Amino acid sequence: MKRFRDFFLFCSGVHVPMLKRAPSETNKYGGIGATIFFTGLLAAFSGGYALWTVFSSPWGAIVFGIVWGLMIFNLDRYIVSGMKKRNKFMQEFGMAVPRLILAILIAVVISKPLELKVFEKEINQELIVMEQQVFKNQEDKVKNRFQQQVNTLNAEIAQLNQGIREQAAKVDTLQLIAQQEADGTGGSRKQNLGPIYKAKKADADSAAALLQRITVQNGTLIAQKRQQLASIDSTRQSTVGTLDRSHIDGLASRLDALGHLTDRSEPVKWANWFITLLFITIETAPVFVKLISPRGPYDDLLEAHEHAYIIFRKETIEKREREYNKRMMIGQTAGVNS
């Protein structure tokens, strides 16, 4: 237990030999040191998981997690050890504000990768939806690239079919007119197969022959254009087949998926906020403890030590100035005598 206590005191940034002269402060600074240590430990897990998400390298994640945790640990230790109690709350609060802002930023950075781990299953489901949407957008872009050609060919095919239908309708009309002339239900209203009927029959036969030629010609063109459509469709499918179908699984994609989840679900949104607030609370706790805790014996000893150093420094400077002035006076006297 003594080793743990000494380690946590080191983590708090306290001057241990001086703290031994104020043993009542040991528990307070031991608790502050433990908070700083476990914040650094969480930061190590967070940084390691973040790097694992990006590069999927276990050794790289371990090394980066250790370095990241040590960096956050050192920052927190510096933030807390740099605060000194002077029984001037507003002055202390003003000095604590930049440290609190830095602690909040550190907490947010630490919390994000761990939030991704907490909501990992939900994020994986959201990533599948995002992948499908990305693939659909890619396919739509490919389809739009060929859509104008497809529309043009379909319009030409429709026009050729319309020409066949119009000629077929004309043939039907002329044949009906010739039939009505033959049976007396139309035209001259007399049953006969005379010259008028023959003329109308000749018109119907001519239109039928023209219909046959149009059907052959347009059918050939339609077949060619349908072949072009098939070629375009084959090209489109091969282009779609060459699209990047790699899984979306990066850190940015996971953050984006988490954002989608928080936008759609109020429980996830509040849970996400509470996790962030939890880390902010943990990260800022040592600063608040130093800020709201009363001045103790250790603070008195530290101030006395600093004051003694200031006096010693001032006396040293004054002594050097006197020695310098004395040497200058001796030099000036020697110059006058010479």
CSV table of C-alpha atoms in Angstrom, one decimal:
chain,number,residue,atom,x,y,z
A,1,MET,CA,0.0,0.0,0.0
A,2,LYS,CA,2.9,2.4,0.7
A,3,ARG,CA,4.2,1.8,-2.8
A,4,PHE,CA,0.8,2.6,-4.3
A,5,ARG,CA,0.5,5.7,-2.1
A,6,ASP,CA,4.0,6.9,-3.1
A,7,PHE,CA,3.2,6.3,-6.7
A,8,PHE,CA,-0.1,8.3,-6.6
A,9,LEU,CA,1.7,11.1,-4.7
A,10,PHE,CA,4.2,11.2,-7.6
A,11,CYS,CA,1.2,11.3,-10.1
A,12,SER,CA,-0.2,14.3,-8.3
A,13,GLY,CA,3.0,16.3,-8.8
A,14,VAL,CA,3.4,17.1,-5.1
A,15,HIS,CA,6.8,17.6,-3.6
A,16,VAL,CA,7.0,14.4,-1.5
A,17,PRO,CA,9.8,15.5,1.0
A,18,MET,CA,7.8,18.6,1.8
A,19,LEU,CA,4.5,16.7,2.0
A,20,LYS,CA,6.0,14.5,4.7
A,21,ARG,CA,6.1,17.6,7.0
A,22,ALA,CA,2.3,17.9,6.5
A,23,PRO,CA,1.0,14.3,6.7
A,24,SER,CA,-2.6,15.4,7.0
A,25,GLU,CA,-2.5,16.4,3.2
A,26,THR,CA,-1.4,12.9,2.1
A,27,ASN,CA,-4.8,11.5,1.4
A,28,LYS,CA,-5.9,14.6,-0.6
A,29,TYR,CA,-3.0,14.5,-2.9
A,30,GLY,CA,-3.0,10.7,-3.1
A,31,GLY,CA,-6.6,10.9,-4.4
A,32,ILE,CA,-5.7,13.6,-6.9
A,33,GLY,CA,-2.8,11.5,-8.1
A,34,ALA,CA,-5.0,8.4,-8.5
A,35,THR,CA,-7.5,10.4,-10.5
A,36,ILE,CA,-4.7,11.7,-12.8
A,37,PHE,CA,-3.3,8.2,-13.2
A,38,PHE,CA,-6.6,6.6,-14.1
A,39,THR,CA,-7.4,9.4,-16.6
A,40,GLY,CA,-4.1,8.7,-18.3
A,41,LEU,CA,-5.0,5.0,-18.3
A,42,LEU,CA,-8.3,5.7,-20.0
A,43,ALA,CA,-6.6,7.9,-22.4
A,44,ALA,CA,-4.2,5.1,-23.3
A,45,PHE,CA,-7.2,2.7,-24.0
A,46,SER,CA,-8.9,5.4,-26.0
A,47,GLY,CA,-5.9,6.3,-28.1
A,48,GLY,CA,-5.0,2.6,-28.7
A,49,TYR,CA,-8.6,1.8,-29.9
A,50,ALA,CA,-8.6,4.9,-32.1
A,51,LEU,CA,-5.4,3.8,-33.9
A,52,TRP,CA,-6.6,0.2,-34.1
A,53,THR,CA,-9.8,1.5,-35.8
A,54,VAL,CA,-7.7,3.4,-38.4
A,55,PHE,CA,-4.8,1.0,-39.1
A,56,SER,CA,-5.8,-2.4,-37.5
A,57,SER,CA,-2.3,-2.8,-36.2
A,58,PRO,CA,-2.2,-4.3,-32.7
A,59,TRP,CA,1.4,-3.4,-32.0
A,60,GLY,CA,1.0,0.1,-33.4
A,61,ALA,CA,-2.2,0.5,-31.3
A,62,ILE,CA,-0.4,-0.6,-28.1
A,63,VAL,CA,2.6,1.7,-28.7
A,64,PHE,CA,0.4,4.7,-29.6
A,65,GLY,CA,-1.9,4.0,-26.7
A,66,ILE,CA,1.0,4.0,-24.3
A,67,VAL,CA,2.5,7.2,-25.7
A,68,TRP,CA,-0.9,8.9,-25.8
A,69,GLY,CA,-1.7,7.9,-22.2
A,70,LEU,CA,1.7,9.2,-21.0
A,71,MET,CA,1.2,12.5,-22.8
A,72,ILE,CA,-2.3,13.0,-21.2
A,73,PHE,CA,-0.9,11.9,-17.9
A,74,ASN,CA,1.9,14.4,-18.1
A,75,LEU,CA,-0.5,17.2,-19.1
A,76,ASP,CA,-2.9,16.5,-16.3
A,77,ARG,CA,0.0,16.3,-13.8
A,78,TYR,CA,1.3,19.6,-15.0
A,79,ILE,CA,-2.2,21.2,-14.9
A,80,VAL,CA,-2.7,20.2,-11.2
A,81,SER,CA,0.8,20.8,-9.9
A,82,GLY,CA,0.9,24.2,-11.5
A,83,MET,CA,-2.1,25.4,-9.3
A,84,LYS,CA,-1.1,26.9,-5.9
A,85,LYS,CA,-3.4,28.0,-3.1
A,86,ARG,CA,-3.1,31.6,-2.0
A,87,ASN,CA,-6.4,32.3,-0.2
A,88,LYS,CA,-7.5,34.5,-3.1
A,89,PHE,CA,-10.3,32.6,-4.8
A,90,MET,CA,-10.9,34.9,-7.8
A,91,GLN,CA,-7.3,35.0,-8.6
A,92,GLU,CA,-7.1,31.2,-8.2
A,93,PHE,CA,-10.2,30.8,-10.4
A,94,GLY,CA,-8.7,33.0,-13.1
A,95,MET,CA,-5.6,30.9,-13.1
A,96,ALA,CA,-7.8,27.7,-13.2
A,97,VAL,CA,-9.9,28.7,-16.2
A,98,PRO,CA,-7.3,28.0,-18.9
A,99,ARG,CA,-6.5,24.7,-17.1
A,100,LEU,CA,-10.2,23.8,-17.0
A,101,ILE,CA,-10.6,24.6,-20.7
A,102,LEU,CA,-7.6,22.4,-21.5
A,103,ALA,CA,-9.0,19.6,-19.3
A,104,ILE,CA,-12.4,19.8,-21.1
A,105,LEU,CA,-10.7,19.5,-24.5
A,106,ILE,CA,-8.6,16.6,-23.3
A,107,ALA,CA,-11.8,14.9,-21.9
A,108,VAL,CA,-13.7,15.3,-25.2
A,109,VAL,CA,-10.7,13.8,-27.2
A,110,ILE,CA,-10.5,10.9,-24.8
A,111,SER,CA,-14.2,10.2,-24.7
A,112,LYS,CA,-14.9,9.9,-28.5
A,113,PRO,CA,-13.0,6.6,-29.2
A,114,LEU,CA,-14.5,5.0,-26.1
A,115,GLU,CA,-18.0,6.2,-27.2
A,116,LEU,CA,-17.4,4.4,-30.5
A,117,LYS,CA,-16.6,1.3,-28.6
A,118,VAL,CA,-19.7,1.6,-26.3
A,119,PHE,CA,-22.0,1.9,-29.3
A,120,GLU,CA,-20.0,-0.5,-31.6
A,121,LYS,CA,-22.9,-2.8,-32.4
A,122,GLU,CA,-25.3,0.0,-33.3
A,123,ILE,CA,-22.5,1.7,-35.3
A,124,ASN,CA,-21.8,-1.5,-37.3
A,125,GLN,CA,-25.5,-1.7,-38.3
A,126,GLU,CA,-25.5,2.0,-39.3
A,127,LEU,CA,-22.3,1.4,-41.3
A,128,ILE,CA,-24.1,-1.3,-43.4
A,129,VAL,CA,-26.9,1.2,-44.2
A,130,MET,CA,-24.3,3.8,-45.1
A,131,GLU,CA,-22.4,1.4,-47.3
A,132,GLN,CA,-25.6,0.5,-49.2
A,133,GLN,CA,-26.4,4.2,-49.6
A,134,VAL,CA,-22.8,4.9,-50.9
A,135,PHE,CA,-23.1,1.9,-53.4
A,136,LYS,CA,-26.5,3.1,-54.6
A,137,ASN,CA,-25.1,6.6,-55.2
A,138,GLN,CA,-22.2,5.2,-57.1
A,139,GLU,CA,-24.6,3.1,-59.3
A,140,ASP,CA,-26.9,6.1,-59.8
A,141,LYS,CA,-23.9,8.1,-61.1
A,142,VAL,CA,-22.9,5.4,-63.5
A,143,LYS,CA,-26.5,5.0,-64.6
A,144,ASN,CA,-26.9,8.8,-65.2
A,145,ARG,CA,-23.7,8.7,-67.3
A,146,PHE,CA,-25.4,6.4,-69.8
A,147,GLN,CA,-28.9,7.6,-69.3
A,148,GLN,CA,-28.9,10.2,-72.1
A,149,GLN,CA,-27.8,7.6,-74.7
A,150,VAL,CA,-30.5,5.1,-73.5
A,151,ASN,CA,-33.2,7.8,-73.6
A,152,THR,CA,-32.2,8.8,-77.1
A,153,LEU,CA,-32.2,5.2,-78.4
A,154,ASN,CA,-35.5,4.4,-76.7
A,155,ALA,CA,-37.1,7.5,-78.3
A,156,GLU,CA,-35.8,6.5,-81.7
A,157,ILE,CA,-37.2,2.9,-81.2
A,158,ALA,CA,-40.5,4.4,-80.1
A,159,GLN,CA,-40.6,6.6,-83.2
A,160,LEU,CA,-39.8,3.7,-85.5
A,161,ASN,CA,-42.6,1.6,-83.9
A,162,GLN,CA,-44.9,4.6,-84.2
A,163,GLY,CA,-44.2,4.8,-88.0
A,164,ILE,CA,-45.1,1.1,-88.3
A,165,ARG,CA,-48.3,1.5,-86.4
A,166,GLU,CA,-49.3,4.6,-88.4
A,167,GLN,CA,-48.8,2.8,-91.7
A,168,ALA,CA,-50.6,-0.3,-90.4
A,169,ALA,CA,-53.6,2.0,-89.4
A,170,LYS,CA,-53.5,3.6,-92.9
A,171,VAL,CA,-53.6,0.1,-94.5
A,172,ASP,CA,-56.5,-0.9,-92.3
A,173,THR,CA,-58.4,2.3,-93.3
A,174,LEU,CA,-57.8,1.9,-97.0
A,175,GLN,CA,-58.8,-1.8,-96.9
A,176,LEU,CA,-62.0,-0.9,-95.0
A,177,ILE,CA,-62.8,1.7,-97.7
A,178,ALA,CA,-62.3,-0.8,-100.5
A,179,GLN,CA,-64.4,-3.4,-98.7
A,180,GLN,CA,-67.2,-0.9,-98.1
A,181,GLU,CA,-67.1,0.1,-101.8
A,182,ALA,CA,-67.4,-3.6,-102.8
A,183,ASP,CA,-70.3,-4.4,-100.6
A,184,GLY,CA,-72.1,-1.1,-101.0
A,185,THR,CA,-71.9,0.1,-97.4
A,186,GLY,CA,-69.7,3.0,-98.3
A,187,GLY,CA,-68.4,5.1,-101.2
A,188,SER,CA,-70.9,5.0,-104.1
A,189,ARG,CA,-73.3,2.9,-102.0
A,190,LYS,CA,-73.6,0.4,-104.9
A,191,GLN,CA,-72.3,-3.2,-104.8
A,192,ASN,CA,-69.8,-3.5,-107.5
A,193,LEU,CA,-66.3,-4.6,-108.2
A,194,GLY,CA,-65.8,-1.9,-110.9
A,195,PRO,CA,-63.1,0.6,-111.5
A,196,ILE,CA,-63.8,2.6,-108.3
A,197,TYR,CA,-63.4,-0.5,-106.2
A,198,LYS,CA,-60.3,-1.5,-108.1
A,199,ALA,CA,-58.7,1.9,-107.6
A,200,LYS,CA,-59.4,1.8,-103.9
A,201,LYS,CA,-58.2,-1.8,-103.7
A,202,ALA,CA,-55.0,-0.7,-105.5
A,203,ASP,CA,-54.4,2.1,-102.9
A,204,ALA,CA,-54.9,-0.5,-100.1
A,205,ASP,CA,-52.5,-2.9,-101.7
A,206,SER,CA,-49.9,-0.2,-102.3
A,207,ALA,CA,-50.2,0.9,-98.7
A,208,ALA,CA,-49.8,-2.8,-97.6
A,209,ALA,CA,-46.7,-3.1,-99.7
A,210,LEU,CA,-45.3,0.1,-98.2
A,211,LEU,CA,-46.2,-1.2,-94.7
A,212,GLN,CA,-44.2,-4.4,-95.4
A,213,ARG,CA,-41.2,-2.4,-96.5
A,214,ILE,CA,-41.4,0.0,-93.5
A,215,THR,CA,-41.8,-3.0,-91.2
A,216,VAL,CA,-38.7,-4.6,-92.6
A,217,GLN,CA,-36.6,-1.4,-92.6
A,218,ASN,CA,-37.8,-0.2,-89.2
A,219,GLY,CA,-37.5,-3.7,-87.7
A,220,THR,CA,-33.8,-3.8,-88.8
A,221,LEU,CA,-33.2,-0.4,-87.3
A,222,ILE,CA,-35.0,-1.3,-84.1
A,223,ALA,CA,-32.9,-4.5,-83.8
A,224,GLN,CA,-29.7,-2.5,-84.2
A,225,LYS,CA,-30.8,0.1,-81.6
A,226,ARG,CA,-31.8,-2.7,-79.2
A,227,GLN,CA,-28.4,-4.2,-79.7
A,228,GLN,CA,-26.9,-0.8,-78.9
A,229,LEU,CA,-29.0,-0.7,-75.7
A,230,ALA,CA,-27.8,-4.2,-74.8
A,231,SER,CA,-24.2,-3.1,-75.3
A,232,ILE,CA,-24.7,0.0,-73.2
A,233,ASP,CA,-26.3,-2.1,-70.4
A,234,SER,CA,-23.4,-4.5,-70.5
A,235,THR,CA,-20.9,-1.6,-70.3
A,236,ARG,CA,-22.9,-0.1,-67.4
A,237,GLN,CA,-22.9,-3.4,-65.5
A,238,SER,CA,-19.2,-3.9,-66.1
A,239,THR,CA,-18.5,-0.3,-64.9
A,240,VAL,CA,-20.6,-1.0,-61.8
A,241,GLY,CA,-18.7,-4.2,-61.3
A,242,THR,CA,-15.4,-2.2,-61.2
A,243,LEU,CA,-16.6,0.2,-58.5
A,244,ASP,CA,-14.9,0.2,-55.1
A,245,ARG,CA,-16.9,-2.1,-52.9
A,246,SER,CA,-14.6,-1.9,-49.9
A,247,HIS,CA,-16.2,-1.8,-46.5
A,248,ILE,CA,-16.7,1.6,-44.8
A,249,ASP,CA,-15.0,1.0,-41.4
A,250,GLY,CA,-12.6,4.0,-40.8
A,251,LEU,CA,-12.6,6.3,-37.8
A,252,ALA,CA,-14.3,9.1,-39.7
A,253,SER,CA,-17.0,6.8,-40.9
A,254,ARG,CA,-17.7,5.5,-37.4
A,255,LEU,CA,-17.9,9.1,-36.1
A,256,ASP,CA,-20.3,9.9,-39.0
A,257,ALA,CA,-22.4,6.8,-38.1
A,258,LEU,CA,-22.5,7.8,-34.4
A,259,GLY,CA,-23.7,11.3,-35.5
A,260,HIS,CA,-26.5,9.7,-37.5
A,261,LEU,CA,-27.5,7.6,-34.5
A,262,THR,CA,-27.6,10.6,-32.2
A,263,ASP,CA,-29.6,12.5,-34.7
A,264,ARG,CA,-32.3,9.8,-35.0
A,265,SER,CA,-32.4,8.4,-31.4
A,266,GLU,CA,-32.9,10.6,-28.3
A,267,PRO,CA,-31.7,7.8,-25.9
A,268,VAL,CA,-28.4,7.4,-27.9
A,269,LYS,CA,-28.0,11.1,-28.0
A,270,TRP,CA,-28.4,11.5,-24.2
A,271,ALA,CA,-26.2,8.5,-23.5
A,272,ASN,CA,-23.5,10.0,-25.8
A,273,TRP,CA,-23.7,13.3,-23.9
A,274,PHE,CA,-23.6,11.6,-20.5
A,275,ILE,CA,-20.5,9.6,-21.5
A,276,THR,CA,-18.8,12.9,-22.6
A,277,LEU,CA,-19.8,14.6,-19.4
A,278,LEU,CA,-18.5,11.7,-17.3
A,279,PHE,CA,-15.1,12.1,-18.9
A,280,ILE,CA,-15.2,15.8,-18.5
A,281,THR,CA,-16.0,15.3,-14.8
A,282,ILE,CA,-13.2,12.9,-14.3
A,283,GLU,CA,-10.7,15.1,-16.2
A,284,THR,CA,-11.6,18.3,-14.4
A,285,ALA,CA,-12.0,16.7,-10.9
A,286,PRO,CA,-8.4,17.3,-9.8
A,287,VAL,CA,-8.5,20.9,-10.9
A,288,PHE,CA,-11.8,21.5,-9.0
A,289,VAL,CA,-10.4,19.7,-5.9
A,290,LYS,CA,-7.4,22.0,-5.9
A,291,LEU,CA,-9.7,25.0,-6.5
A,292,ILE,CA,-12.3,24.3,-3.8
A,293,SER,CA,-10.2,22.7,-1.2
A,294,PRO,CA,-9.1,24.9,1.7
A,295,ARG,CA,-5.6,26.0,2.1
A,296,GLY,CA,-3.6,23.4,4.0
A,297,PRO,CA,-0.2,23.0,5.7
A,298,TYR,CA,1.4,21.8,2.6
A,299,ASP,CA,0.4,25.1,0.8
A,300,ASP,CA,1.9,27.1,3.7
A,301,LEU,CA,5.2,25.1,3.5
A,302,LEU,CA,5.3,25.5,-0.3
A,303,GLU,CA,4.7,29.3,0.0
A,304,ALA,CA,7.4,29.6,2.7
A,305,HIS,CA,9.8,27.7,0.5
A,306,GLU,CA,9.1,29.8,-2.5
A,307,HIS,CA,9.4,33.0,-0.4
A,308,ALA,CA,12.7,31.8,1.0
A,309,TYR,CA,13.9,31.2,-2.5
A,310,ILE,CA,12.8,34.7,-3.7
A,311,ILE,CA,14.6,36.3,-0.7
A,312,PHE,CA,17.7,34.2,-1.5
A,313,ARG,CA,17.6,35.2,-5.1
A,314,LYS,CA,17.2,38.8,-4.3
A,315,GLU,CA,20.1,38.8,-1.8
A,316,THR,CA,22.3,37.0,-4.4
A,317,ILE,CA,21.5,39.7,-7.0
A,318,GLU,CA,22.2,42.5,-4.5
A,319,LYS,CA,25.5,40.8,-3.4
A,320,ARG,CA,26.6,40.6,-7.0
A,321,GLU,CA,25.7,44.2,-7.7
A,322,ARG,CA,27.7,45.3,-4.6
A,323,GLU,CA,30.7,43.3,-5.8
A,324,TYR,CA,30.4,44.7,-9.3
A,325,ASN,CA,30.2,48.3,-8.0
A,326,LYS,CA,33.2,47.7,-5.7
A,327,ARG,CA,35.3,46.4,-8.7
A,328,MET,CA,34.2,49.4,-10.7
A,329,MET,CA,35.3,51.8,-8.0
A,330,ILE,CA,38.7,50.1,-7.6
A,331,GLY,CA,39.2,50.3,-11.3
A,332,GLN,CA,38.3,54.0,-11.4
A,333,THR,CA,40.6,54.8,-8.5
A,334,ALA,CA,43.5,52.9,-10.1
A,335,GLY,CA,42.9,54.9,-13.3
A,336,VAL,CA,43.0,58.3,-11.5
A,337,ASN,CA,46.3,57.4,-9.6
A,338,SER,CA,48.0,56.4,-12.8
